[in-house]
C-alpha cells in the first residue's frame, strides 16, 4: 500500500503551509563538517559533479574520529554498488551544511533515508530515484542529502522525523531557531511522474512561504533602484530650477547694470555741456564710470583678502542650505559643516555635483574648493549611502 505525502490531491492537509515543525538534533549542530576537515571531494562516487568546501584556516571545533570516511560515504557506497552512479547529486556533508547551502541558494532540502533491507527500497531506487526525469528535477530545484536510515546522522534524522514506512523522502526548510519545517514527506514507493508531481506541487504551494528569500531580495533591489532614480530625478529637476533662477538673476543684473551705465552716460553728457571740464578730467571720470558700470565679481573677500566661495547644499528631503567658505578651504570643511547641523537621518553620505556629475568623497577630502572647481559658487547634492 502506497502512502503519499500530505500534499497529495484529496488529502485534507493539502492546503497546509507546514506539515509539522521538528527540532534539529543537538549533536548535528555546531562544529565543522568532517568532510571539510579531511578535504573530502563533495561529489557522488559516480563522478557527475565535483564540489569542494573551503578548508578552514584554524583547527576544527571537534577532533576527527577514526571512522570519518566510512560514516561520510556509507550511503553512497551502499547505493552505487547496487544501483550505479546515475542518481541525484547527494552532498556528502553534514546535514546542517546541506541546510545552509539550501538557504544560500534559496532552495529546499530533499532528504532521502535509505533502508536497504526494506522490500520496497530496490524498486523505488532503481525505477524512481535513478530515473532521468527525477534526477534532472531534483538537481535543478533542490539541495539533495541522503543517508542510511540505521547509521550516523541518518539514524539521528530517522529518530527526529520518525518515518512510518520506507522508502522515505521529505522536503525540508529551515524554521525559527534550531527547528525544521517539514513541508512534505513521501512514504512508500511512488513512480517517477508521481514523485515529480508531488515535489512540483510542494514548490508551488510552499515556495511563497519558505522560498521567497530571492524574491524579497529582488524586490528590495528594485525598490532601492527606484528610490535612487527618483532621488536623481528630483536632484536634476532642482538643479535645473536653480540654474534657470541663476540665469534669470544674472540677466536681470546685466540689464540693471546696462541701464545704470546708460543713465550715467546721459547725465555725464548733460553735465559736460552745462559745465565743461578739462579733457584729462573727463577721461578720468569716464574711466571711473565704466568701472562702476561693470558687473561686480560674485566672489567677495574676507577682511584678510581671502576670497569666499558660496556653496548651496541640497538634502534628500528637499531642504536647501547655503554656506560661505574660503576658496582655500578643503572639501572636508563642507562635511564638518554638515555634521555640525545635526540633521536627523544624515549619517553616512557623500556629496555630488552635476553637469558634469562628480563625486566628492573620501579621496577628495584634501582638495581645496578652488582646486575642486567649486569656486566662486556651486550646488552640491547630499546622497545617503
GROMACS .gro file of C-alpha atoms in nm:
model
  385
    1UNK     CA    1   0.000   0.000   0.000
    2UNK     CA    2   0.140   0.337  -0.102
    3UNK     CA    3   0.146   0.619   0.149
    4UNK     CA    4   0.188   0.955  -0.024
    5UNK     CA    5   0.284   1.293   0.117
    6UNK     CA    6   0.040   1.526   0.288
    7UNK     CA    7   0.025   1.742  -0.024
    8UNK     CA    8  -0.133   1.473  -0.245
    9UNK     CA    9  -0.468   1.557  -0.401
   10UNK     CA   10  -0.766   1.466  -0.186
   11UNK     CA   11  -0.568   1.476   0.136
   12UNK     CA   12  -0.731   1.703   0.398
   13UNK     CA   13  -0.391   1.862   0.467
   14UNK     CA   14  -0.348   1.959   0.101
   15UNK     CA   15  -0.357   2.333   0.175
   16UNK     CA   16  -0.139   2.324   0.487
   17UNK     CA   17   0.162   2.554   0.471
   18UNK     CA   18   0.370   2.345   0.711
   19UNK     CA   19   0.307   1.981   0.781
   20UNK     CA   20   0.496   1.994   1.110
   21UNK     CA   21   0.790   2.152   1.290
   22UNK     CA   22   1.074   1.940   1.427
   23UNK     CA   23   1.395   2.028   1.611
   24UNK     CA   24   1.735   1.959   1.460
   25UNK     CA   25   1.918   1.704   1.681
   26UNK     CA   26   2.162   1.889   1.904
   27UNK     CA   27   2.457   1.669   1.809
   28UNK     CA   28   2.411   1.777   1.445
   29UNK     CA   29   2.453   2.146   1.535
   30UNK     CA   30   2.782   2.338   1.551
   31UNK     CA   31   3.131   2.236   1.452
   32UNK     CA   32   3.279   2.187   1.108
   33UNK     CA   33   3.194   1.922   0.855
   34UNK     CA   34   3.405   1.616   0.893
   35UNK     CA   35   3.424   1.615   0.515
   36UNK     CA   36   3.584   1.960   0.531
   37UNK     CA   37   3.834   1.853   0.794
   38UNK     CA   38   3.964   1.580   0.563
   39UNK     CA   39   3.926   1.771   0.234
   40UNK     CA   40   3.678   1.512   0.102
   41UNK     CA   41   3.550   1.580  -0.251
   42UNK     CA   42   3.179   1.654  -0.221
   43UNK     CA   43   3.055   1.451  -0.516
   44UNK     CA   44   2.874   1.129  -0.572
   45UNK     CA   45   3.104   0.834  -0.642
   46UNK     CA   46   2.956   0.830  -0.993
   47UNK     CA   47   3.158   1.149  -1.053
   48UNK     CA   48   2.892   1.366  -1.222
   49UNK     CA   49   2.997   1.677  -1.027
   50UNK     CA   50   3.281   1.799  -0.816
   51UNK     CA   51   3.229   2.038  -0.521
   52UNK     CA   52   3.480   2.128  -0.254
   53UNK     CA   53   3.402   2.302   0.072
   54UNK     CA   54   3.667   2.561   0.174
   55UNK     CA   55   3.942   2.444   0.409
   56UNK     CA   56   3.925   2.623   0.748
   57UNK     CA   57   4.229   2.829   0.845
   58UNK     CA   58   4.202   2.717   1.210
   59UNK     CA   59   4.155   2.377   1.378
   60UNK     CA   60   3.805   2.223   1.374
   61UNK     CA   61   3.596   2.255   1.685
   62UNK     CA   62   3.577   1.880   1.729
   63UNK     CA   63   3.867   1.639   1.664
   64UNK     CA   64   3.816   1.393   1.375
   65UNK     CA   65   3.705   1.042   1.452
   66UNK     CA   66   3.869   0.727   1.311
   67UNK     CA   67   3.556   0.623   1.119
   68UNK     CA   68   3.503   0.955   0.942
   69UNK     CA   69   3.536   0.831   0.583
   70UNK     CA   70   3.320   0.531   0.648
   71UNK     CA   71   3.047   0.747   0.804
   72UNK     CA   72   3.053   1.009   0.528
   73UNK     CA   73   3.047   0.768   0.233
   74UNK     CA   74   2.848   0.479   0.376
   75UNK     CA   75   2.528   0.571   0.192
   76UNK     CA   76   2.690   0.644  -0.144
   77UNK     CA   77   2.896   0.324  -0.127
   78UNK     CA   78   2.590   0.118  -0.044
   79UNK     CA   79   2.371   0.290  -0.306
   80UNK     CA   80   2.608   0.292  -0.601
   81UNK     CA   81   2.730  -0.060  -0.552
   82UNK     CA   82   2.374  -0.176  -0.610
   83UNK     CA   83   2.217   0.086  -0.839
   84UNK     CA   84   2.506   0.253  -1.022
   85UNK     CA   85   2.622   0.612  -1.043
   86UNK     CA   86   2.324   0.767  -1.229
   87UNK     CA   87   2.130   0.923  -0.942
   88UNK     CA   88   2.053   1.268  -0.794
   89UNK     CA   89   2.355   1.456  -0.666
   90UNK     CA   90   2.366   1.386  -0.293
   91UNK     CA   91   2.601   1.615  -0.099
   92UNK     CA   92   2.844   1.413   0.114
   93UNK     CA   93   2.842   1.657   0.404
   94UNK     CA   94   2.673   1.708   0.736
   95UNK     CA   95   2.301   1.771   0.722
   96UNK     CA   96   2.335   2.121   0.873
   97UNK     CA   97   2.576   2.218   0.594
   98UNK     CA   98   2.331   2.097   0.330
   99UNK     CA   99   2.065   2.307   0.502
  100UNK     CA  100   2.295   2.610   0.493
  101UNK     CA  101   2.369   2.559   0.123
  102UNK     CA  102   1.996   2.540   0.056
  103UNK     CA  103   1.944   2.870   0.237
  104UNK     CA  104   2.217   3.038   0.035
  105UNK     CA  105   2.073   2.907  -0.292
  106UNK     CA  106   1.713   2.982  -0.185
  107UNK     CA  107   1.610   2.620  -0.226
  108UNK     CA  108   1.453   2.344  -0.017
  109UNK     CA  109   1.636   2.032   0.103
  110UNK     CA  110   1.527   1.700  -0.046
  111UNK     CA  111   1.607   1.434   0.214
  112UNK     CA  112   1.613   1.060   0.143
  113UNK     CA  113   1.659   0.799   0.418
  114UNK     CA  114   1.782   0.473   0.269
  115UNK     CA  115   1.671   0.144   0.425
  116UNK     CA  116   1.839  -0.135   0.221
  117UNK     CA  117   1.655  -0.417   0.396
  118UNK     CA  118   1.305  -0.283   0.322
  119UNK     CA  119   1.127  -0.474   0.040
  120UNK     CA  120   1.010  -0.160  -0.144
  121UNK     CA  121   1.355   0.002  -0.146
  122UNK     CA  122   1.511  -0.170  -0.455
  123UNK     CA  123   1.215  -0.093  -0.682
  124UNK     CA  124   1.199   0.272  -0.567
  125UNK     CA  125   1.574   0.330  -0.609
  126UNK     CA  126   1.602   0.157  -0.944
  127UNK     CA  127   1.280   0.276  -1.112
  128UNK     CA  128   1.214   0.615  -0.947
  129UNK     CA  129   1.515   0.767  -0.774
  130UNK     CA  130   1.753   0.684  -1.061
  131UNK     CA  131   1.518   0.783  -1.344
  132UNK     CA  132   1.641   1.067  -1.563
  133UNK     CA  133   1.322   1.265  -1.503
  134UNK     CA  134   1.367   1.261  -1.123
  135UNK     CA  135   1.744   1.319  -1.142
  136UNK     CA  136   1.710   1.633  -1.354
  137UNK     CA  137   1.419   1.770  -1.148
  138UNK     CA  138   1.593   1.721  -0.813
  139UNK     CA  139   1.929   1.855  -0.930
  140UNK     CA  140   1.762   2.168  -1.068
  141UNK     CA  141   1.528   2.255  -0.782
  142UNK     CA  142   1.667   2.108  -0.457
  143UNK     CA  143   1.977   2.054  -0.247
  144UNK     CA  144   1.974   1.676  -0.203
  145UNK     CA  145   2.101   1.498   0.107
  146UNK     CA  146   2.070   1.127   0.186
  147UNK     CA  147   2.192   0.884   0.449
  148UNK     CA  148   2.144   0.532   0.575
  149UNK     CA  149   1.842   0.517   0.800
  150UNK     CA  150   2.018   0.298   1.056
  151UNK     CA  151   2.353   0.472   1.099
  152UNK     CA  152   2.532   0.805   1.160
  153UNK     CA  153   2.338   1.124   1.102
  154UNK     CA  154   2.078   0.925   0.909
  155UNK     CA  155   1.986   0.741   1.229
  156UNK     CA  156   1.951   1.074   1.413
  157UNK     CA  157   1.726   1.213   1.138
  158UNK     CA  158   1.523   0.892   1.145
  159UNK     CA  159   1.464   0.939   1.518
  160UNK     CA  160   1.365   1.301   1.455
  161UNK     CA  161   1.133   1.252   1.155
  162UNK     CA  162   1.002   0.906   1.265
  163UNK     CA  163   0.905   0.764   0.923
  164UNK     CA  164   0.616   0.519   0.929
  165UNK     CA  165   0.733   0.336   0.617
  166UNK     CA  166   1.007   0.319   0.357
  167UNK     CA  167   1.122   0.442   0.113
  168UNK     CA  168   1.108   0.776   0.297
  169UNK     CA  169   1.159   1.118   0.136
  170UNK     CA  170   1.095   1.464   0.281
  171UNK     CA  171   1.109   1.827   0.172
  172UNK     CA  172   1.258   2.041   0.449
  173UNK     CA  173   1.313   2.411   0.509
  174UNK     CA  174   1.479   2.599   0.797
  175UNK     CA  175   1.244   2.741   1.058
  176UNK     CA  176   1.300   2.974   1.353
  177UNK     CA  177   1.572   2.879   1.598
  178UNK     CA  178   1.718   2.530   1.552
  179UNK     CA  179   1.399   2.393   1.402
  180UNK     CA  180   1.300   2.242   1.069
  181UNK     CA  181   0.977   2.280   0.879
  182UNK     CA  182   0.865   1.953   0.723
  183UNK     CA  183   0.684   2.079   0.413
  184UNK     CA  184   0.624   1.740   0.254
  185UNK     CA  185   0.700   1.374   0.316
  186UNK     CA  186   0.653   1.073   0.093
  187UNK     CA  187   0.639   0.727   0.248
  188UNK     CA  188   0.630   0.415   0.035
  189UNK     CA  189   0.703   0.363  -0.337
  190UNK     CA  190   0.587   0.611  -0.599
  191UNK     CA  191   0.650   0.634  -0.972
  192UNK     CA  192   0.886   0.896  -1.121
  193UNK     CA  193   0.594   1.101  -1.255
  194UNK     CA  194   0.412   1.089  -0.922
  195UNK     CA  195   0.722   1.194  -0.728
  196UNK     CA  196   0.788   1.488  -0.961
  197UNK     CA  197   0.422   1.592  -0.943
  198UNK     CA  198   0.423   1.590  -0.562
  199UNK     CA  199   0.751   1.784  -0.546
  200UNK     CA  200   0.638   2.038  -0.806
  201UNK     CA  201   0.313   2.095  -0.617
  202UNK     CA  202   0.514   2.144  -0.297
  203UNK     CA  203   0.730   2.406  -0.467
  204UNK     CA  204   0.423   2.587  -0.599
  205UNK     CA  205   0.232   2.580  -0.270
  206UNK     CA  206   0.511   2.631  -0.020
  207UNK     CA  207   0.753   2.841  -0.224
  208UNK     CA  208   0.577   3.169  -0.140
  209UNK     CA  209   0.601   3.099   0.232
  210UNK     CA  210   0.950   2.948   0.259
  211UNK     CA  211   1.133   3.005  -0.069
  212UNK     CA  212   1.075   3.375  -0.120
  213UNK     CA  213   1.415   3.493   0.002
  214UNK     CA  214   1.533   3.560  -0.350
  215UNK     CA  215   1.206   3.736  -0.438
  216UNK     CA  216   1.240   3.958  -0.130
  217UNK     CA  217   1.598   4.047  -0.221
  218UNK     CA  218   1.498   4.125  -0.579
  219UNK     CA  219   1.210   4.340  -0.451
  220UNK     CA  220   1.445   4.529  -0.219
  221UNK     CA  221   1.683   4.582  -0.511
  222UNK     CA  222   1.400   4.714  -0.728
  223UNK     CA  223   1.281   4.946  -0.450
  224UNK     CA  224   1.635   5.077  -0.392
  225UNK     CA  225   1.686   5.130  -0.765
  226UNK     CA  226   1.352   5.309  -0.799
  227UNK     CA  227   1.430   5.527  -0.495
  228UNK     CA  228   1.770   5.615  -0.638
  229UNK     CA  229   1.614   5.703  -0.974
  230UNK     CA  230   1.354   5.922  -0.803
  231UNK     CA  231   1.625   6.095  -0.598
  232UNK     CA  232   1.835   6.153  -0.910
  233UNK     CA  233   1.533   6.288  -1.099
  234UNK     CA  234   1.443   6.518  -0.809
  235UNK     CA  235   1.803   6.636  -0.784
  236UNK     CA  236   1.829   6.706  -1.158
  237UNK     CA  237   1.496   6.889  -1.154
  238UNK     CA  238   1.602   7.103  -0.857
  239UNK     CA  239   1.942   7.168  -1.015
  240UNK     CA  240   1.784   7.277  -1.342
  241UNK     CA  241   1.548   7.507  -1.149
  242UNK     CA  242   1.847   7.656  -0.962
  243UNK     CA  243   2.038   7.709  -1.285
  244UNK     CA  244   1.739   7.875  -1.451
  245UNK     CA  245   1.690   8.101  -1.149
  246UNK     CA  246   2.061   8.195  -1.150
  247UNK     CA  247   2.042   8.265  -1.523
  248UNK     CA  248   1.744   8.497  -1.476
  249UNK     CA  249   1.915   8.673  -1.185
  250UNK     CA  250   2.228   8.721  -1.392
  251UNK     CA  251   2.026   8.852  -1.686
  252UNK     CA  252   1.838   9.096  -1.460
  253UNK     CA  253   2.167   9.210  -1.306
  254UNK     CA  254   2.317   9.272  -1.651
  255UNK     CA  255   2.012   9.473  -1.752
  256UNK     CA  256   2.030   9.684  -1.437
  257UNK     CA  257   2.400   9.748  -1.492
  258UNK     CA  258   2.339   9.842  -1.855
  259UNK     CA  259   2.057  10.076  -1.757
  260UNK     CA  260   2.271  10.236  -1.488
  261UNK     CA  261   2.553  10.283  -1.739
  262UNK     CA  262   2.318  10.443  -1.990
  263UNK     CA  263   2.171  10.674  -1.722
  264UNK     CA  264   2.518  10.769  -1.602
  265UNK     CA  265   2.636  10.834  -1.956
  266UNK     CA  266   2.339  11.063  -2.027
  267UNK     CA  267   2.393  11.253  -1.703
  268UNK     CA  268   2.764  11.300  -1.776
  269UNK     CA  269   2.686  11.425  -2.125
  270UNK     CA  270   2.433  11.674  -1.996
  271UNK     CA  271   2.671  11.791  -1.725
  272UNK     CA  272   2.953  11.826  -1.976
  273UNK     CA  273   2.754  12.067  -2.183
  274UNK     CA  274   2.641  12.259  -1.878
  275UNK     CA  275   2.983  12.274  -1.715
  276UNK     CA  276   3.268  12.180  -1.944
  277UNK     CA  277   3.568  12.022  -1.772
  278UNK     CA  278   3.922  11.966  -1.888
  279UNK     CA  279   3.972  11.678  -2.128
  280UNK     CA  280   4.201  11.488  -1.889
  281UNK     CA  281   3.950  11.509  -1.601
  282UNK     CA  282   3.674  11.396  -1.838
  283UNK     CA  283   3.873  11.087  -1.936
  284UNK     CA  284   3.934  11.001  -1.570
  285UNK     CA  285   3.563  11.040  -1.491
  286UNK     CA  286   3.464  10.829  -1.793
  287UNK     CA  287   3.701  10.552  -1.684
  288UNK     CA  288   3.554  10.560  -1.334
  289UNK     CA  289   3.202  10.543  -1.477
  290UNK     CA  290   3.291  10.240  -1.688
  291UNK     CA  291   3.435  10.061  -1.387
  292UNK     CA  292   3.118  10.128  -1.190
  293UNK     CA  293   2.902  10.003  -1.478
  294UNK     CA  294   3.084   9.669  -1.499
  295UNK     CA  295   2.918   9.378  -1.312
  296UNK     CA  296   3.076   9.301  -0.979
  297UNK     CA  297   3.268   8.979  -0.918
  298UNK     CA  298   3.031   8.742  -0.735
  299UNK     CA  299   3.322   8.626  -0.516
  300UNK     CA  300   3.352   8.853  -0.214
  301UNK     CA  301   3.655   8.876   0.010
  302UNK     CA  302   3.723   8.846   0.380
  303UNK     CA  303   3.899   9.100   0.598
  304UNK     CA  304   4.237   8.944   0.523
  305UNK     CA  305   4.173   8.944   0.148
  306UNK     CA  306   4.080   8.574   0.107
  307UNK     CA  307   3.808   8.507  -0.149
  308UNK     CA  308   3.482   8.344  -0.037
  309UNK     CA  309   3.304   8.057  -0.206
  310UNK     CA  310   2.925   8.017  -0.182
  311UNK     CA  311   2.816   7.652  -0.150
  312UNK     CA  312   2.449   7.555  -0.168
  313UNK     CA  313   2.374   7.211  -0.018
  314UNK     CA  314   2.059   7.017  -0.109
  315UNK     CA  315   1.944   6.745   0.131
  316UNK     CA  316   1.744   6.434   0.028
  317UNK     CA  317   1.429   6.575   0.193
  318UNK     CA  318   1.440   6.875  -0.043
  319UNK     CA  319   1.576   7.124   0.210
  320UNK     CA  320   1.845   7.365   0.086
  321UNK     CA  321   2.107   7.544   0.291
  322UNK     CA  322   2.375   7.787   0.180
  323UNK     CA  323   2.708   7.846   0.349
  324UNK     CA  324   3.016   8.057   0.273
  325UNK     CA  325   3.365   7.907   0.282
  326UNK     CA  326   3.709   8.035   0.195
  327UNK     CA  327   3.822   7.933  -0.151
  328UNK     CA  328   4.129   7.782   0.019
  329UNK     CA  329   3.915   7.564   0.250
  330UNK     CA  330   3.913   7.193   0.174
  331UNK     CA  331   3.621   6.964   0.087
  332UNK     CA  332   3.645   6.828   0.439
  333UNK     CA  333   3.525   7.165   0.573
  334UNK     CA  334   3.189   7.113   0.397
  335UNK     CA  335   3.150   6.768   0.558
  336UNK     CA  336   3.229   6.920   0.900
  337UNK     CA  337   2.969   7.191   0.846
  338UNK     CA  338   2.701   6.934   0.751
  339UNK     CA  339   2.788   6.716   1.052
  340UNK     CA  340   2.755   7.020   1.281
  341UNK     CA  341   2.396   7.076   1.166
  342UNK     CA  342   2.282   6.751   1.333
  343UNK     CA  343   2.030   6.674   1.059
  344UNK     CA  344   1.818   6.367   1.151
  345UNK     CA  345   1.884   6.060   0.936
  346UNK     CA  346   2.206   6.206   0.792
  347UNK     CA  347   2.490   5.976   0.894
  348UNK     CA  348   2.665   5.801   0.605
  349UNK     CA  349   2.660   6.016   0.291
  350UNK     CA  350   2.863   6.170   0.012
  351UNK     CA  351   2.847   6.497  -0.186
  352UNK     CA  352   2.777   6.503  -0.558
  353UNK     CA  353   2.775   6.780  -0.817
  354UNK     CA  354   2.610   6.754  -1.157
  355UNK     CA  355   2.663   6.887  -1.506
  356UNK     CA  356   2.913   6.735  -1.513
  357UNK     CA  357   2.839   6.477  -1.241
  358UNK     CA  358   3.125   6.447  -0.994
  359UNK     CA  359   3.154   6.272  -0.659
  360UNK     CA  360   3.335   6.448  -0.372
  361UNK     CA  361   3.409   6.163  -0.135
  362UNK     CA  362   3.693   6.043   0.084
  363UNK     CA  363   3.953   6.069  -0.194
  364UNK     CA  364   3.873   6.437  -0.250
  365UNK     CA  365   3.874   6.544   0.118
  366UNK     CA  366   4.214   6.714   0.085
  367UNK     CA  367   4.127   6.925  -0.223
  368UNK     CA  368   4.059   7.296  -0.182
  369UNK     CA  369   3.731   7.436  -0.308
  370UNK     CA  370   3.914   7.619  -0.584
  371UNK     CA  371   4.101   7.303  -0.690
  372UNK     CA  372   3.773   7.109  -0.689
  373UNK     CA  373   3.615   7.361  -0.928
  374UNK     CA  374   3.360   7.481  -0.672
  375UNK     CA  375   3.474   7.847  -0.665
  376UNK     CA  376   3.314   8.105  -0.670
  377UNK     CA  377   2.984   7.919  -0.612
  378UNK     CA  378   2.841   7.572  -0.660
  379UNK     CA  379   2.545   7.348  -0.575
  380UNK     CA  380   2.606   7.009  -0.412
  381UNK     CA  381   2.359   6.726  -0.352
  382UNK     CA  382   2.385   6.515  -0.034
  383UNK     CA  383   2.339   6.146  -0.125
  384UNK     CA  384   2.277   5.894   0.155
  385UNK     CA  385   2.477   5.570   0.134
   0.00000   0.00000   0.00000
